[in-house]
Short mmCIF file of N, CA and C in Angstrom, two decimals:
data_model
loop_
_atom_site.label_atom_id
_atom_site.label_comp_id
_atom_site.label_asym_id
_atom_site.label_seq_id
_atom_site.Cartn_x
_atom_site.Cartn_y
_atom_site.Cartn_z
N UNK A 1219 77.65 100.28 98.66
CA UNK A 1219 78.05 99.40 99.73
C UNK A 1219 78.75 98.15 99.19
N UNK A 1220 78.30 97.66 98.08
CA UNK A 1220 78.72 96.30 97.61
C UNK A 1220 80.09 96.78 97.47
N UNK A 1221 80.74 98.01 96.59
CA UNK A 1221 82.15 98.31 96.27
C UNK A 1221 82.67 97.98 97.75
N UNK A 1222 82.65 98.78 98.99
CA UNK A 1222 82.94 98.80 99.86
C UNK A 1222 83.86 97.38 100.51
N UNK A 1223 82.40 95.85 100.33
CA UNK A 1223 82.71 95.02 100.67
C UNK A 1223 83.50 94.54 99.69
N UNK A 1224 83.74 94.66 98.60
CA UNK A 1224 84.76 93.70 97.93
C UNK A 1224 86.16 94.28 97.92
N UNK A 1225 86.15 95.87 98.23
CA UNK A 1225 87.73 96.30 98.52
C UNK A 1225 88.00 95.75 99.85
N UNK A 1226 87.16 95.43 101.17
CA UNK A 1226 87.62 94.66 101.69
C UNK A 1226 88.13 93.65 101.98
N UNK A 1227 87.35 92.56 101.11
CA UNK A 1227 87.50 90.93 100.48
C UNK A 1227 89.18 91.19 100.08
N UNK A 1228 89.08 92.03 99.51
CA UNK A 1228 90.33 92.46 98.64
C UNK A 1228 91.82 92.07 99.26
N UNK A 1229 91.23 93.59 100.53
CA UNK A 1229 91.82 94.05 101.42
C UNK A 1229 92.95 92.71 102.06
N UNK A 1230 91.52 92.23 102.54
CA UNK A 1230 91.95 90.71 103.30
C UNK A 1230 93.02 89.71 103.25
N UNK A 1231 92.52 89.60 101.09
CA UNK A 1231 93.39 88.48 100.24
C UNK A 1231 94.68 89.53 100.18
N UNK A 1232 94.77 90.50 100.10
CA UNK A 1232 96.17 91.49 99.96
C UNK A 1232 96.92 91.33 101.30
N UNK A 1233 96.46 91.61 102.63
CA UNK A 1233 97.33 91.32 103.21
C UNK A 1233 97.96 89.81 103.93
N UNK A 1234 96.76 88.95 103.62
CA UNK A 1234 97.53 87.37 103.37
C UNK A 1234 98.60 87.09 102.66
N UNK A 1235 98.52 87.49 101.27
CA UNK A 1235 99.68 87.62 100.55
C UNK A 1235 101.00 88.11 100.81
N UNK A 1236 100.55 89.37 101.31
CA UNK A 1236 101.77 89.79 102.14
C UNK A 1236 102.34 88.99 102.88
N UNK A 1237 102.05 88.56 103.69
CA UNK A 1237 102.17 87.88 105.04
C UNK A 1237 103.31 86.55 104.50
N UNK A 1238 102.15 85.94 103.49
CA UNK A 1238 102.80 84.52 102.98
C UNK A 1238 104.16 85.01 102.61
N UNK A 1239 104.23 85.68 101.42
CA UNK A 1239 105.43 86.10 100.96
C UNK A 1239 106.37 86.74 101.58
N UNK A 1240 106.39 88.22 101.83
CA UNK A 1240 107.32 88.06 103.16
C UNK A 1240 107.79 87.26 104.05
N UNK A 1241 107.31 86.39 104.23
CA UNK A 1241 107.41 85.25 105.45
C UNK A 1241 108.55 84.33 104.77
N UNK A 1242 107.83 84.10 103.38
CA UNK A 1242 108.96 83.06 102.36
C UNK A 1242 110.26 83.90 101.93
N UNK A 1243 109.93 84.93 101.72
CA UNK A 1243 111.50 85.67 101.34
C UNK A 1243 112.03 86.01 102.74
N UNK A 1244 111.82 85.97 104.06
CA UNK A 1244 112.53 85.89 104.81
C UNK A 1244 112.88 84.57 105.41
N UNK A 1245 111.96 83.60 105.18
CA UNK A 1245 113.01 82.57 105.91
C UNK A 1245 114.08 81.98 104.30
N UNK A 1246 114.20 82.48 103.45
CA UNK A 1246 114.66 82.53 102.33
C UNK A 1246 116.08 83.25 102.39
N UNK A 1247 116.18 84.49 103.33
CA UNK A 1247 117.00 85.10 103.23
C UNK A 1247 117.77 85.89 104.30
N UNK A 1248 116.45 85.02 105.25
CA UNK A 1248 116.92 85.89 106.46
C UNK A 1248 116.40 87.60 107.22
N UNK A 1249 116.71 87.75 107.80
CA UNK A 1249 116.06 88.74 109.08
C UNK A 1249 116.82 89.79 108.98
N UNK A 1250 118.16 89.29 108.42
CA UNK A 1250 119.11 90.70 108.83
C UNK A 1250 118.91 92.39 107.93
N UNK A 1251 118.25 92.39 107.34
CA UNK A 1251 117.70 93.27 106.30
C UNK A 1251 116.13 92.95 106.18
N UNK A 1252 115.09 94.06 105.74
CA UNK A 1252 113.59 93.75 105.30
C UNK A 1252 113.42 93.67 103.97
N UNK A 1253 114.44 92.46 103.93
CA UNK A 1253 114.36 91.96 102.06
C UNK A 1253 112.52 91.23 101.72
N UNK A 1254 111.49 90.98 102.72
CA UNK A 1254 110.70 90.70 102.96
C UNK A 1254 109.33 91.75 102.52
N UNK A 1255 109.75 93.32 103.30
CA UNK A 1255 109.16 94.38 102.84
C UNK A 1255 109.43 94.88 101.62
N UNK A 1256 110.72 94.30 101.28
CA UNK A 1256 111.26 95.00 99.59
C UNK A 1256 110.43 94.85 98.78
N UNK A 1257 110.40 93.38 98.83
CA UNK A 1257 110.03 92.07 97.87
C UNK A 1257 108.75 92.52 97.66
N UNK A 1258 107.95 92.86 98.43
CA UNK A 1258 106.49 92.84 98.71
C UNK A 1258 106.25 94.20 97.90
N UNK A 1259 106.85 95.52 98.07
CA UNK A 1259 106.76 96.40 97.79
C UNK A 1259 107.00 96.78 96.66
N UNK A 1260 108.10 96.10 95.72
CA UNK A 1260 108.68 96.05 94.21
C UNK A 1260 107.42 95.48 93.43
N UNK A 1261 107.34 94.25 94.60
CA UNK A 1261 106.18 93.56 93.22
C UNK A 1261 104.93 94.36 92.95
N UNK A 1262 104.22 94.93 94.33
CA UNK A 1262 103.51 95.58 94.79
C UNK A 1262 103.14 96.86 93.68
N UNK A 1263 104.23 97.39 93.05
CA UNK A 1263 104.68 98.67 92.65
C UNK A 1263 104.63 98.43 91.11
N UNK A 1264 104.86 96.87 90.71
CA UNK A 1264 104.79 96.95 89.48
C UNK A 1264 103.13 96.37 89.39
N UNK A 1265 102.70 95.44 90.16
CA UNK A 1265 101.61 95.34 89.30
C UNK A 1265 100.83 96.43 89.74
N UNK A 1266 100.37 97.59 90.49
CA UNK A 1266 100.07 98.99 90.52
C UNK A 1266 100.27 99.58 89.03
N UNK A 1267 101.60 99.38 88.52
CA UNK A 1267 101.43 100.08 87.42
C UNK A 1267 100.91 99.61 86.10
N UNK A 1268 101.22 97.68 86.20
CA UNK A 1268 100.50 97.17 85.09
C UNK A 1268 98.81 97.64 85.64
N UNK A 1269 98.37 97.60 86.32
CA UNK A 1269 96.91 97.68 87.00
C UNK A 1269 96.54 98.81 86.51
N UNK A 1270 97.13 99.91 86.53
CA UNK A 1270 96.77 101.65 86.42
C UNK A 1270 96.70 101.72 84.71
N UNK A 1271 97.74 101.12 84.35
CA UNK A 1271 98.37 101.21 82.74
C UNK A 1271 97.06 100.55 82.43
N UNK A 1272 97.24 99.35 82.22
CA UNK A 1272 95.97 97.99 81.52
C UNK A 1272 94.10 99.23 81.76
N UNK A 1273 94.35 99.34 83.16
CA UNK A 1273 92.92 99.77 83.46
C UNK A 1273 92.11 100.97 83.02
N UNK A 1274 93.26 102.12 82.42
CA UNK A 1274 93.25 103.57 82.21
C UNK A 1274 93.14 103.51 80.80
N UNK A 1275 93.98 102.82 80.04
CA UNK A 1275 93.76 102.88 78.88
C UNK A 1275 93.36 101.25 78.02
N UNK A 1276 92.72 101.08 78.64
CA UNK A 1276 92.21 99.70 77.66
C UNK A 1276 90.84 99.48 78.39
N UNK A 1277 89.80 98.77 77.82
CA UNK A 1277 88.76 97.98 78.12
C UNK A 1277 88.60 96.68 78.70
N UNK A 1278 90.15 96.16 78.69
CA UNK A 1278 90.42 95.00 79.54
C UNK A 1278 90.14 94.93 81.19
N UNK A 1279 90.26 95.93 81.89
CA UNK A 1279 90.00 95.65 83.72
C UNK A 1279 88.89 97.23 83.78
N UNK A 1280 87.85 96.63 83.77
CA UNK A 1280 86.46 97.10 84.40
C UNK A 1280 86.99 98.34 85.57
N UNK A 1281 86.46 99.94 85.14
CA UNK A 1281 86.97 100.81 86.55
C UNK A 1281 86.35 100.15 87.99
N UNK A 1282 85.31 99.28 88.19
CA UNK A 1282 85.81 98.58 89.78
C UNK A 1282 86.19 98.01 89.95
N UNK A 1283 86.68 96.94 88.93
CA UNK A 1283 87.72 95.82 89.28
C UNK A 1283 89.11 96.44 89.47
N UNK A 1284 89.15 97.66 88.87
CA UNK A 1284 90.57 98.20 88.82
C UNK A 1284 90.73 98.78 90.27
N UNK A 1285 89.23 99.93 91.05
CA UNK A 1285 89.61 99.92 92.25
C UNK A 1285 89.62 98.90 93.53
N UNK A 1286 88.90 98.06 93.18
CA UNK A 1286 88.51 97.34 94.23
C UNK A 1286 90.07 96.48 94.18
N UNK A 1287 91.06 96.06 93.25
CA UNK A 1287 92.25 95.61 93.18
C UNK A 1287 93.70 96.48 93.74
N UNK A 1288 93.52 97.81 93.12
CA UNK A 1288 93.89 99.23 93.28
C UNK A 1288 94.24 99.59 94.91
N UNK A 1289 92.79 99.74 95.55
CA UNK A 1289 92.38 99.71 97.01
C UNK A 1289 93.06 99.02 97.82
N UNK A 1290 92.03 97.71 97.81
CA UNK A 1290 91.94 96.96 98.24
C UNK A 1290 92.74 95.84 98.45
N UNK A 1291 93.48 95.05 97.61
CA UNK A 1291 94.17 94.72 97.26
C UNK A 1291 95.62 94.85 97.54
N UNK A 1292 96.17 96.06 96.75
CA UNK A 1292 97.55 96.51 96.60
C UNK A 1292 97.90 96.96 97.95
N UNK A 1293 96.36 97.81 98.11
CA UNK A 1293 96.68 99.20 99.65
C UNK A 1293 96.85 97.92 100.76
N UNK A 1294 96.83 96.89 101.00
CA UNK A 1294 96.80 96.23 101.69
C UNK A 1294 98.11 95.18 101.89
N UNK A 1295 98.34 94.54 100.55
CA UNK A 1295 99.79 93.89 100.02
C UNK A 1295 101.09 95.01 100.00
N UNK A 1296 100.84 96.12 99.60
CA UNK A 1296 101.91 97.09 99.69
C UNK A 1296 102.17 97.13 101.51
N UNK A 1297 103.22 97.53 101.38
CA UNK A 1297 103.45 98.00 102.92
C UNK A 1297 104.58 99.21 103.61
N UNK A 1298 104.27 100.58 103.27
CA UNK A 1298 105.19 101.38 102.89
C UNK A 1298 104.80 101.67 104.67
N UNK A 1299 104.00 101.61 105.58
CA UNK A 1299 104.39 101.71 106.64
C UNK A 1299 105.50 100.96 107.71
N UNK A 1300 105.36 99.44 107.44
CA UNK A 1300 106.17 98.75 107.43
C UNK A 1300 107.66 99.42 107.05
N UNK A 1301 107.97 99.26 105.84
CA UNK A 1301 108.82 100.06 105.30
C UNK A 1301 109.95 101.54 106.28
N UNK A 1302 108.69 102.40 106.79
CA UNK A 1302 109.47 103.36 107.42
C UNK A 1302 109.42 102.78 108.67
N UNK A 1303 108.69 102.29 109.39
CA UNK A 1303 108.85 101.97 110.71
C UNK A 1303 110.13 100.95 110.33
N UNK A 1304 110.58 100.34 109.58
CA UNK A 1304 111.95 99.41 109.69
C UNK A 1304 113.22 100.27 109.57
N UNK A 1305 112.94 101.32 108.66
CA UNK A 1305 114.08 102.22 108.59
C UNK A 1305 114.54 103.43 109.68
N UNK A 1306 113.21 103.53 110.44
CA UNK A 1306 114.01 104.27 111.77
C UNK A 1306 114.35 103.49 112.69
N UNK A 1307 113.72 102.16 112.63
CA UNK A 1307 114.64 101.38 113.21
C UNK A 1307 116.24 100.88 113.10
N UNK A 1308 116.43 100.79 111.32
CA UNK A 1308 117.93 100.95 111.69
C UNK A 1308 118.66 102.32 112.25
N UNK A 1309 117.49 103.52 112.25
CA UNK A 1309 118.63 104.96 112.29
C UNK A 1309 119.06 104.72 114.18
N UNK A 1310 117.53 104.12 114.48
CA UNK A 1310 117.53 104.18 116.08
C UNK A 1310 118.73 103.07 116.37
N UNK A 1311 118.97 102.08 115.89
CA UNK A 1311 119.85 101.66 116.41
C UNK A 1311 121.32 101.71 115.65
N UNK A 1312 121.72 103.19 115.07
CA UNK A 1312 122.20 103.15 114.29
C UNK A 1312 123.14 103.00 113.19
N UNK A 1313 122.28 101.81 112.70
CA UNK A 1313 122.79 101.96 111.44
C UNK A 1313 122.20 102.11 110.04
N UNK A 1314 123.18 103.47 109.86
CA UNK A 1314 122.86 104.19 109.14
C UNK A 1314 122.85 103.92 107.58
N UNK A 1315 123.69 102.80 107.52
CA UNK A 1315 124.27 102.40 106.06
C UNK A 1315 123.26 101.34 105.85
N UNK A 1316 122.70 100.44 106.19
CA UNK A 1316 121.46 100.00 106.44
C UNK A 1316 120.06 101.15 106.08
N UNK A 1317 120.22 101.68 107.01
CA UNK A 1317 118.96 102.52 106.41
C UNK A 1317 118.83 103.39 105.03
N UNK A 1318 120.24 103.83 104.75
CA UNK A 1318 120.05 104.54 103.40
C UNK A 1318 119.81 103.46 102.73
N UNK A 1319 120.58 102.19 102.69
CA UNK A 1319 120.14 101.44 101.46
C UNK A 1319 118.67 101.13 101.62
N UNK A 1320 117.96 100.61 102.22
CA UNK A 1320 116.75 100.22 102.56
C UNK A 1320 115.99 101.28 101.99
N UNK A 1321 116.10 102.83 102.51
CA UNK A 1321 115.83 103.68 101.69
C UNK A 1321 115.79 104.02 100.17
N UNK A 1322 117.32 103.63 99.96
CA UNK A 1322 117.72 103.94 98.12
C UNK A 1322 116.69 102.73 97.54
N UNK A 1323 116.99 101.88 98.08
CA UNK A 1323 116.65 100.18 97.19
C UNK A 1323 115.08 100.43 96.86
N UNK A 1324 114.02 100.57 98.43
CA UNK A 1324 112.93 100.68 97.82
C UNK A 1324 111.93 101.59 97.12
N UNK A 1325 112.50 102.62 96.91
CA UNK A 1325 112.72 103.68 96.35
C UNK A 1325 113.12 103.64 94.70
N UNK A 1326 114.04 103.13 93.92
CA UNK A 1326 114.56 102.71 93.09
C UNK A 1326 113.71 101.84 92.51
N UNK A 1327 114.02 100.74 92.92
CA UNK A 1327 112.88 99.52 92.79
C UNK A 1327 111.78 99.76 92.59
N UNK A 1328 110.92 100.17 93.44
CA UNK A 1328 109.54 100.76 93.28
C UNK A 1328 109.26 101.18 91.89
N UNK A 1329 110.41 102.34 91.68
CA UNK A 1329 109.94 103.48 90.91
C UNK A 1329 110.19 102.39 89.34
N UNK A 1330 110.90 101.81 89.53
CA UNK A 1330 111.85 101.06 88.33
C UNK A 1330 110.53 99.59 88.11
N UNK A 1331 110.03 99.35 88.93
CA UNK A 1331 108.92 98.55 89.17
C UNK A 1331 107.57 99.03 88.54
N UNK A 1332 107.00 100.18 88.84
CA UNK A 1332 105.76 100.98 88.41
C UNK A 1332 106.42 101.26 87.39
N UNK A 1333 107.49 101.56 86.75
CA UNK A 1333 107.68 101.86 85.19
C UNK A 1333 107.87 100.73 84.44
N UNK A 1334 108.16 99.55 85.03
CA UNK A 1334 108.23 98.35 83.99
C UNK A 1334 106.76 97.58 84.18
N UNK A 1335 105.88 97.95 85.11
CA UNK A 1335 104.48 97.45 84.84
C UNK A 1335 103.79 98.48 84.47
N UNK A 1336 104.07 99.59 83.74
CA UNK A 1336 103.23 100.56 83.08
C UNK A 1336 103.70 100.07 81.60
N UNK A 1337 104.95 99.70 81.25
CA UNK A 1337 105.59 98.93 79.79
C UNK A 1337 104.68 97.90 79.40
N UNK A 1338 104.91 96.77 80.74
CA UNK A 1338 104.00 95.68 80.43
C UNK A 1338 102.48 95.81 80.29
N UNK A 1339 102.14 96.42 80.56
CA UNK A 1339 100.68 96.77 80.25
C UNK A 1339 100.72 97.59 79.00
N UNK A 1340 101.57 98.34 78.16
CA UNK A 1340 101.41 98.75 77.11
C UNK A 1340 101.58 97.65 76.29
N UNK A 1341 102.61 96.62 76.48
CA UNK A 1341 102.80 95.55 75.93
C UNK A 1341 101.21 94.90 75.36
N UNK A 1342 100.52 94.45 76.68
CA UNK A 1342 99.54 93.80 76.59
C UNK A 1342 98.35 93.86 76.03
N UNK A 1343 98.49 95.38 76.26
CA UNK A 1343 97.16 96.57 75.60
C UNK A 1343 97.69 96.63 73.86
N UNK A 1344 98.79 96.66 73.38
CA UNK A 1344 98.87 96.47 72.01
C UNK A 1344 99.84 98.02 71.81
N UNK A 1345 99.73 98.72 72.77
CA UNK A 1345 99.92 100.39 73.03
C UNK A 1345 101.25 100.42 73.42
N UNK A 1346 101.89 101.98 72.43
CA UNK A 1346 103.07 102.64 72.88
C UNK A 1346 103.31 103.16 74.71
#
Protein backbone atom coordinates (compact mmCIF):
# COMPACT_ATOMS: atom_id res chain seq x y z
CA UNK A 1 0.00 0.00 0.00
CA UNK A 2 2.74 2.47 0.97
CA UNK A 3 4.20 1.95 -2.93
CA UNK A 4 0.75 2.73 -4.04
CA UNK A 5 0.63 6.08 -2.10
CA UNK A 6 3.85 7.48 -3.16
CA UNK A 7 3.25 6.71 -7.02
CA UNK A 8 0.47 8.83 -6.31
CA UNK A 9 2.32 11.70 -4.40
CA UNK A 10 4.25 11.20 -7.52
CA UNK A 11 1.49 11.16 -9.71
CA UNK A 12 0.31 14.54 -8.35
CA UNK A 13 3.92 16.38 -8.43
CA UNK A 14 4.06 14.95 -12.28
CA UNK A 15 1.12 16.40 -13.38
CA UNK A 16 1.73 19.93 -11.72
CA UNK A 17 4.74 20.00 -13.59
CA UNK A 18 3.12 19.44 -16.53
CA UNK A 19 0.73 21.95 -16.13
CA UNK A 20 3.45 24.65 -15.00
CA UNK A 21 5.51 23.97 -17.96
CA UNK A 22 3.31 23.64 -20.66
CA UNK A 23 1.63 26.65 -19.54
CA UNK A 24 5.28 28.50 -19.73
CA UNK A 25 6.17 27.14 -23.14
CA UNK A 26 2.92 28.23 -24.32
CA UNK A 27 2.55 31.57 -23.24
CA UNK A 28 6.28 31.49 -24.51
CA UNK A 29 5.28 30.54 -27.82
CA UNK A 30 1.99 30.58 -28.28
CA UNK A 31 -1.22 28.36 -28.99
CA UNK A 32 -0.87 27.97 -32.58
CA UNK A 33 0.88 24.52 -32.41
CA UNK A 34 1.13 22.03 -28.96
CA UNK A 35 4.72 23.15 -28.64
CA UNK A 36 3.53 22.82 -24.87
CA UNK A 37 2.72 18.93 -25.23
CA UNK A 38 6.08 18.56 -27.21
CA UNK A 39 8.11 20.13 -24.68
CA UNK A 40 6.60 18.09 -21.95
CA UNK A 41 6.87 14.92 -23.82
CA UNK A 42 10.71 15.23 -25.17
CA UNK A 43 11.75 16.03 -21.75
CA UNK A 44 9.43 13.47 -20.42
CA UNK A 45 11.11 10.81 -22.79
CA UNK A 46 14.53 11.60 -21.92
CA UNK A 47 14.51 11.52 -18.35
CA UNK A 48 12.41 7.98 -18.77
CA UNK A 49 15.42 6.91 -20.33
CA UNK A 50 18.08 8.45 -18.03
CA UNK A 51 15.58 6.86 -15.20
CA UNK A 52 15.38 3.24 -16.90
CA UNK A 53 19.28 3.45 -17.93
CA UNK A 54 20.70 4.87 -14.24
CA UNK A 55 18.00 2.45 -12.48
CA UNK A 56 18.56 -0.99 -14.50
CA UNK A 57 22.00 -0.95 -14.45
CA UNK A 58 23.54 0.80 -11.53
CA UNK A 59 22.88 0.87 -7.71
CA UNK A 60 22.32 4.51 -7.84
CA UNK A 61 18.07 4.76 -7.99
CA UNK A 62 16.60 2.10 -5.57
CA UNK A 63 13.90 -0.37 -7.87
CA UNK A 64 11.01 1.80 -5.97
CA UNK A 65 12.30 4.91 -6.33
CA UNK A 66 12.74 4.02 -9.93
CA UNK A 67 8.95 2.93 -10.06
CA UNK A 68 7.34 5.13 -7.98
CA UNK A 69 9.26 8.05 -10.42
CA UNK A 70 8.74 5.67 -13.56
CA UNK A 71 4.79 5.47 -12.64
CA UNK A 72 4.04 7.95 -11.03
CA UNK A 73 5.75 10.63 -11.90
CA UNK A 74 6.58 10.44 -15.69
CA UNK A 75 2.99 8.45 -16.32
CA UNK A 76 1.59 11.56 -15.14
CA UNK A 77 4.10 14.51 -16.60
CA UNK A 78 4.15 12.62 -19.95
CA UNK A 79 1.08 13.28 -21.90
CA UNK A 80 0.74 11.13 -25.02
CA UNK A 81 -3.08 11.38 -24.65
CA UNK A 82 -3.01 14.91 -24.87
CA UNK A 83 -0.79 14.46 -27.72
CA UNK A 84 -3.36 12.41 -29.94
CA UNK A 85 -6.39 14.11 -28.90
CA UNK A 86 -4.45 17.46 -30.39
CA UNK A 87 -3.58 15.72 -33.53
CA UNK A 88 -7.05 14.68 -34.59
CA UNK A 89 -7.81 17.79 -33.86
CA UNK A 90 -5.75 19.27 -36.48
CA UNK A 91 -6.98 16.26 -39.01
CA UNK A 92 -10.68 17.35 -37.86
CA UNK A 93 -10.17 20.64 -38.75
CA UNK A 94 -8.03 19.90 -41.40
CA UNK A 95 -4.95 20.51 -41.23
CA UNK A 96 -3.12 18.06 -42.23
CA UNK A 97 0.41 19.51 -42.47
CA UNK A 98 0.06 20.42 -38.89
CA UNK A 99 -0.77 17.12 -37.87
CA UNK A 100 1.94 15.15 -39.62
CA UNK A 101 4.42 17.40 -38.16
CA UNK A 102 3.06 17.21 -34.65
CA UNK A 103 3.11 13.60 -35.41
CA UNK A 104 6.82 13.38 -37.03
CA UNK A 105 8.27 15.92 -34.28
CA UNK A 106 6.98 13.98 -31.26
CA UNK A 107 7.81 10.95 -32.41
CA UNK A 108 11.45 11.83 -33.42
CA UNK A 109 12.08 13.77 -30.43
CA UNK A 110 10.85 11.33 -28.09
CA UNK A 111 12.70 8.59 -29.60
CA UNK A 112 15.95 10.92 -30.02
CA UNK A 113 15.16 11.98 -26.30
CA UNK A 114 14.95 8.30 -24.62
CA UNK A 115 18.21 7.63 -26.56
CA UNK A 116 20.12 10.61 -25.34
CA UNK A 117 18.89 9.92 -21.66
CA UNK A 118 19.81 6.26 -21.93
CA UNK A 119 23.67 7.94 -23.08
CA UNK A 120 23.41 10.19 -20.18
CA UNK A 121 22.88 7.72 -17.76
CA UNK A 122 25.66 5.60 -19.17
CA UNK A 123 27.62 8.70 -18.85
CA UNK A 124 26.81 8.91 -15.19
CA UNK A 125 26.89 5.23 -14.33
CA UNK A 126 30.65 5.22 -15.62
CA UNK A 127 29.09 2.55 -18.42
CA UNK A 128 29.30 1.98 -22.25
Amino acid sequence: MKIVILIAGAGALGSVCRYALSGAVYAALGQNFPYGTLVVNVIGSFLLGLLMQMGLNTDLIPPHLRTVVAIGFLGAFTTFSTFTYETVQFIQDGAWGSAALNIATSLILGIAAVIAGIYTGRLFAGGT
